[in-house]
PDB file of C-alpha atoms in Angstrom:
ATOM      1  CA  MET A  19     110.296 104.928  78.061  1.00  0.00           C
ATOM      2  CA  GLN A  20     107.851 102.429  79.484  1.00  0.00           C
ATOM      3  CA  ASP A  21     104.500 101.789  77.884  1.00  0.00           C
ATOM      4  CA  ILE A  22     101.912 104.350  79.061  1.00  0.00           C
ATOM      5  CA  GLN A  23      99.364 101.539  79.488  1.00  0.00           C
ATOM      6  CA  SER A  24     101.398 100.169  82.387  1.00  0.00           C
ATOM      7  CA  LEU A  25     101.046 103.451  84.305  1.00  0.00           C
ATOM      8  CA  HIS A  26      99.285 102.922  87.648  1.00  0.00           C
ATOM      9  CA  ILE A  27      99.164 104.132  91.248  1.00  0.00           C
ATOM     10  CA  CYS A  28     101.855 102.203  93.085  1.00  0.00           C
ATOM     11  CA  GLY A  29     101.688 103.657  96.597  1.00  0.00           C
ATOM     12  CA  ILE A  30     101.791 106.661  98.897  1.00  0.00           C
ATOM     13  CA  ASP A  31     104.631 109.183  98.658  1.00  0.00           C
ATOM     14  CA  PRO A  32     107.017 108.069 101.438  1.00  0.00           C
ATOM     15  CA  GLU A  33     108.300 111.634 101.764  1.00  0.00           C
ATOM     16  CA  ARG A  34     104.806 112.978 102.583  1.00  0.00           C
ATOM     17  CA  PRO A  35     102.756 110.314 104.372  1.00  0.00           C
ATOM     18  CA  PRO A  36      99.208 111.303 105.409  1.00  0.00           C
ATOM     19  CA  ARG A  37      98.848 112.649 108.952  1.00  0.00           C
ATOM     20  CA  ILE A  38      95.882 113.477 111.162  1.00  0.00           C
ATOM     21  CA  ARG A  39      96.112 117.159 112.057  1.00  0.00           C
ATOM     22  CA  LYS A  40      93.925 119.890 113.503  1.00  0.00           C
ATOM     23  CA  GLU A  41      92.678 120.908 110.049  1.00  0.00           C
ATOM     24  CA  PRO A  42      89.422 119.244 108.932  1.00  0.00           C
ATOM     25  CA  TYR A  43      91.115 117.438 106.038  1.00  0.00           C
ATOM     26  CA  ILE A  44      93.838 114.877 105.309  1.00  0.00           C
ATOM     27  CA  ASP A  45      96.318 115.581 102.512  1.00  0.00           C
ATOM     28  CA  LEU A  46      97.125 112.552 100.381  1.00  0.00           C
ATOM     29  CA  ARG A  47      99.900 112.136  97.860  1.00  0.00           C
ATOM     30  CA  PHE A  48      99.743 108.986  95.741  1.00  0.00           C
ATOM     31  CA  LYS A  49     102.796 107.893  93.767  1.00  0.00           C
ATOM     32  CA  LEU A  50     102.594 106.777  90.131  1.00  0.00           C
ATOM     33  CA  SER A  51     104.558 103.819  88.809  1.00  0.00           C
ATOM     34  CA  MET A  52     106.434 106.025  86.321  1.00  0.00           C
ATOM     35  CA  LYS A  53     106.699 109.648  85.250  1.00  0.00           C
ATOM     36  CA  ALA A  54     103.602 110.514  83.252  1.00  0.00           C
ATOM     37  CA  PRO A  55     103.844 112.674  80.110  1.00  0.00           C
ATOM     38  CA  GLU A  56     102.611 116.252  80.473  1.00  0.00           C
ATOM     39  CA  ALA A  57      99.724 115.669  78.054  1.00  0.00           C
ATOM     40  CA  TRP A  58      98.616 112.659  80.119  1.00  0.00           C
ATOM     41  CA  CYS A  59      98.748 114.785  83.304  1.00  0.00           C
ATOM     42  CA  ASP A  60      96.609 117.424  81.600  1.00  0.00           C
ATOM     43  CA  ALA A  61      94.033 114.756  80.658  1.00  0.00           C
ATOM     44  CA  PHE A  62      94.013 113.454  84.236  1.00  0.00           C
ATOM     45  CA  ASN A  63      93.664 116.949  85.720  1.00  0.00           C
ATOM     46  CA  ASP A  64      90.814 117.800  83.336  1.00  0.00           C
ATOM     47  CA  ALA A  65      88.976 114.595  84.212  1.00  0.00           C
ATOM     48  CA  LEU A  66      89.132 115.160  87.982  1.00  0.00           C
ATOM     49  CA  LYS A  67      89.137 118.940  88.403  1.00  0.00           C
ATOM     50  CA  ASN A  68      85.419 119.146  89.245  1.00  0.00           C
ATOM     51  CA  ALA A  69      85.281 116.121  91.541  1.00  0.00           C
ATOM     52  CA  SER A  70      84.012 116.468  95.096  1.00  0.00           C
ATOM     53  CA  PHE A  71      87.610 116.063  96.290  1.00  0.00           C
ATOM     54  CA  PRO A  72      89.731 117.304  93.376  1.00  0.00           C
ATOM     55  CA  ALA A  73      92.938 115.528  92.496  1.00  0.00           C
ATOM     56  CA  LYS A  74      95.820 117.082  90.618  1.00  0.00           C
ATOM     57  CA  ILE A  75      99.156 116.088  89.128  1.00  0.00           C
ATOM     58  CA  ASN A  76     101.897 118.622  88.534  1.00  0.00           C
ATOM     59  CA  PRO A  77     102.599 118.100  84.801  1.00  0.00           C
ATOM     60  CA  LYS A  78     106.271 119.025  85.175  1.00  0.00           C
ATOM     61  CA  ASP A  79     106.775 116.417  87.922  1.00  0.00           C
ATOM     62  CA  GLY A  80     104.320 113.803  86.616  1.00  0.00           C
ATOM     63  CA  LEU A  81     104.928 111.408  89.508  1.00  0.00           C
ATOM     64  CA  PHE A  82     102.401 112.235  92.244  1.00  0.00           C
ATOM     65  CA  ILE A  83      98.649 112.704  92.536  1.00  0.00           C
ATOM     66  CA  ASP A  84      97.833 115.339  95.161  1.00  0.00           C
ATOM     67  CA  THR A  85      94.384 115.186  96.741  1.00  0.00           C
ATOM     68  CA  TRP A  86      92.611 115.264 100.099  1.00  0.00           C
ATOM     69  CA  VAL A  87      89.720 113.848 102.094  1.00  0.00           C
ATOM     70  CA  ARG A  88      87.872 114.971 105.206  1.00  0.00           C
ATOM     71  CA  LYS A  89      87.861 111.592 106.974  1.00  0.00           C
ATOM     72  CA  PRO A  90      90.034 108.470 106.742  1.00  0.00           C
ATOM     73  CA  GLN A  91      86.935 106.419 105.835  1.00  0.00           C
ATOM     74  CA  GLU A  92      86.689 108.341 102.533  1.00  0.00           C
ATOM     75  CA  ILE A  93      90.096 107.135 101.320  1.00  0.00           C
ATOM     76  CA  PRO A  94      89.014 103.772  99.772  1.00  0.00           C
ATOM     77  CA  ALA A  95      86.315 105.405  97.603  1.00  0.00           C
ATOM     78  CA  LEU A  96      88.695 108.190  96.608  1.00  0.00           C
ATOM     79  CA  PHE A  97      91.361 105.638  95.730  1.00  0.00           C
ATOM     80  CA  GLN A  98      88.935 103.773  93.450  1.00  0.00           C
ATOM     81  CA  ARG A  99      88.007 107.057  91.748  1.00  0.00           C
ATOM     82  CA  LEU A 100      91.703 107.885  91.246  1.00  0.00           C
ATOM     83  CA  LYS A 101      92.368 104.462  89.735  1.00  0.00           C
ATOM     84  CA  LEU A 102      89.488 105.026  87.333  1.00  0.00           C
ATOM     85  CA  GLY A 103      90.881 108.503  86.583  1.00  0.00           C
ATOM     86  CA  VAL A 104      94.282 107.012  85.735  1.00  0.00           C
ATOM     87  CA  SER A 105      92.655 104.513  83.382  1.00  0.00           C
ATOM     88  CA  THR A 106      90.473 107.193  81.773  1.00  0.00           C
ATOM     89  CA  ALA A 107      93.418 109.557  81.330  1.00  0.00           C
ATOM     90  CA  THR A 108      95.450 106.780  79.715  1.00  0.00           C
ATOM     91  CA  GLN A 109      92.674 105.957  77.250  1.00  0.00           C
ATOM     92  CA  SER A 110      92.149 109.669  76.503  1.00  0.00           C
ATOM     93  CA  HIS A 111      95.885 110.181  76.022  1.00  0.00           C
ATOM     94  CA  LEU A 112      96.182 107.221  73.638  1.00  0.00           C
ATOM     95  CA  LYS A 113      93.121 108.388  71.671  1.00  0.00           C
ATOM     96  CA  ARG A 114      94.610 111.878  71.372  1.00  0.00           C
ATOM     97  CA  ILE A 115      97.855 110.374  70.012  1.00  0.00           C
ATOM     98  CA  ASP A 116      95.939 108.195  67.529  1.00  0.00           C
ATOM     99  CA  ASP A 117      93.834 111.172  66.405  1.00  0.00           C
ATOM    100  CA  ALA A 118      96.944 113.320  65.916  1.00  0.00           C
ATOM    101  CA  ASN A 119      98.661 110.573  63.916  1.00  0.00           C
ATOM    102  CA  ARG A 120      95.555 110.090  61.781  1.00  0.00           C
ATOM    103  CA  ALA A 121      95.245 113.834  61.160  1.00  0.00           C
ATOM    104  CA  GLN A 122      98.896 114.016  60.182  1.00  0.00           C
ATOM    105  CA  ARG A 123      98.502 111.127  57.741  1.00  0.00           C
ATOM    106  CA  LEU A 124      95.454 112.799  56.182  1.00  0.00           C
ATOM    107  CA  ALA A 125      97.192 116.190  55.973  1.00  0.00           C
ATOM    108  CA  THR A 126     100.281 114.721  54.302  1.00  0.00           C
ATOM    109  CA  PRO A 127      99.434 113.885  50.714  1.00  0.00           C
ATOM    110  CA  THR A 128     100.912 110.687  49.383  1.00  0.00           C
ATOM    111  CA  LEU A 129     101.996 110.242  45.814  1.00  0.00           C
ATOM    112  CA  GLN A 130      98.924 108.123  45.154  1.00  0.00           C
ATOM    113  CA  ASP A 131      96.623 110.894  46.413  1.00  0.00           C
ATOM    114  CA  SER A 132      98.138 113.661  44.284  1.00  0.00           C
ATOM    115  CA  THR A 133      96.375 114.946  41.201  1.00  0.00           C
ATOM    116  CA  GLU A 134      99.405 114.206  39.054  1.00  0.00           C
ATOM    117  CA  GLN A 135      99.477 110.598  40.234  1.00  0.00           C
ATOM    118  CA  ARG A 136      95.774 110.137  39.469  1.00  0.00           C
ATOM    119  CA  LEU A 137      96.328 111.625  36.019  1.00  0.00           C
ATOM    120  CA  LEU A 138      99.278 109.297  35.416  1.00  0.00           C
ATOM    121  CA  ASP A 139      97.269 106.303  36.609  1.00  0.00           C
ATOM    122  CA  GLN A 140      94.390 107.192  34.274  1.00  0.00           C
ATOM    123  CA  ILE A 141      96.670 107.660  31.263  1.00  0.00           C
ATOM    124  CA  LEU A 142      98.352 104.308  31.915  1.00  0.00           C
ATOM    125  CA  ALA A 143      94.971 102.613  32.327  1.00  0.00           C
ATOM    126  CA  ASP A 144      93.787 104.039  28.987  1.00  0.00           C
ATOM    127  CA  LEU A 145      96.780 102.734  27.036  1.00  0.00           C
ATOM    128  CA  VAL A 146      95.942  99.894  24.734  1.00  0.00           C
ATOM    129  CA  PHE A 147      98.828  97.502  24.325  1.00  0.00           C
ATOM    130  CA  ASP A 148      99.137  95.162  21.383  1.00  0.00           C
ATOM    131  CA  ASN A 149      98.698  91.622  22.430  1.00  0.00           C
ATOM    132  CA  PRO A 150     100.563  89.385  20.001  1.00  0.00           C
ATOM    133  CA  GLU A 151      99.223  85.891  20.100  1.00  0.00           C
TER     134      GLU A 151
END
């Protein structure tokens, strides 16, 4: 699997290009450079769910950002917001992984952290060895 930090928006879905229609909005579907993990998609969706023009990624698919605008002129600003959302989701995802790894390390006692090990260390430290000179 590629490094999650290289994940970025790489274009528009060629299967669903934006079209001007009678409806007062334009559907947009941006393609990601690689399939995003479900947890990353959840972070992205949480970050952008309350935006003025919400964007969403199907976590099972993980390849496309679905969103919309009212006018073509709104696309550049939306695109910048989506790029920021991708970056934020990546940082959030990596932090969540680091936090989980840290919690696992803290929850798994090592031999040095066990009571028996501390007792053994103390007993060995208290031993007085003869020092023949």
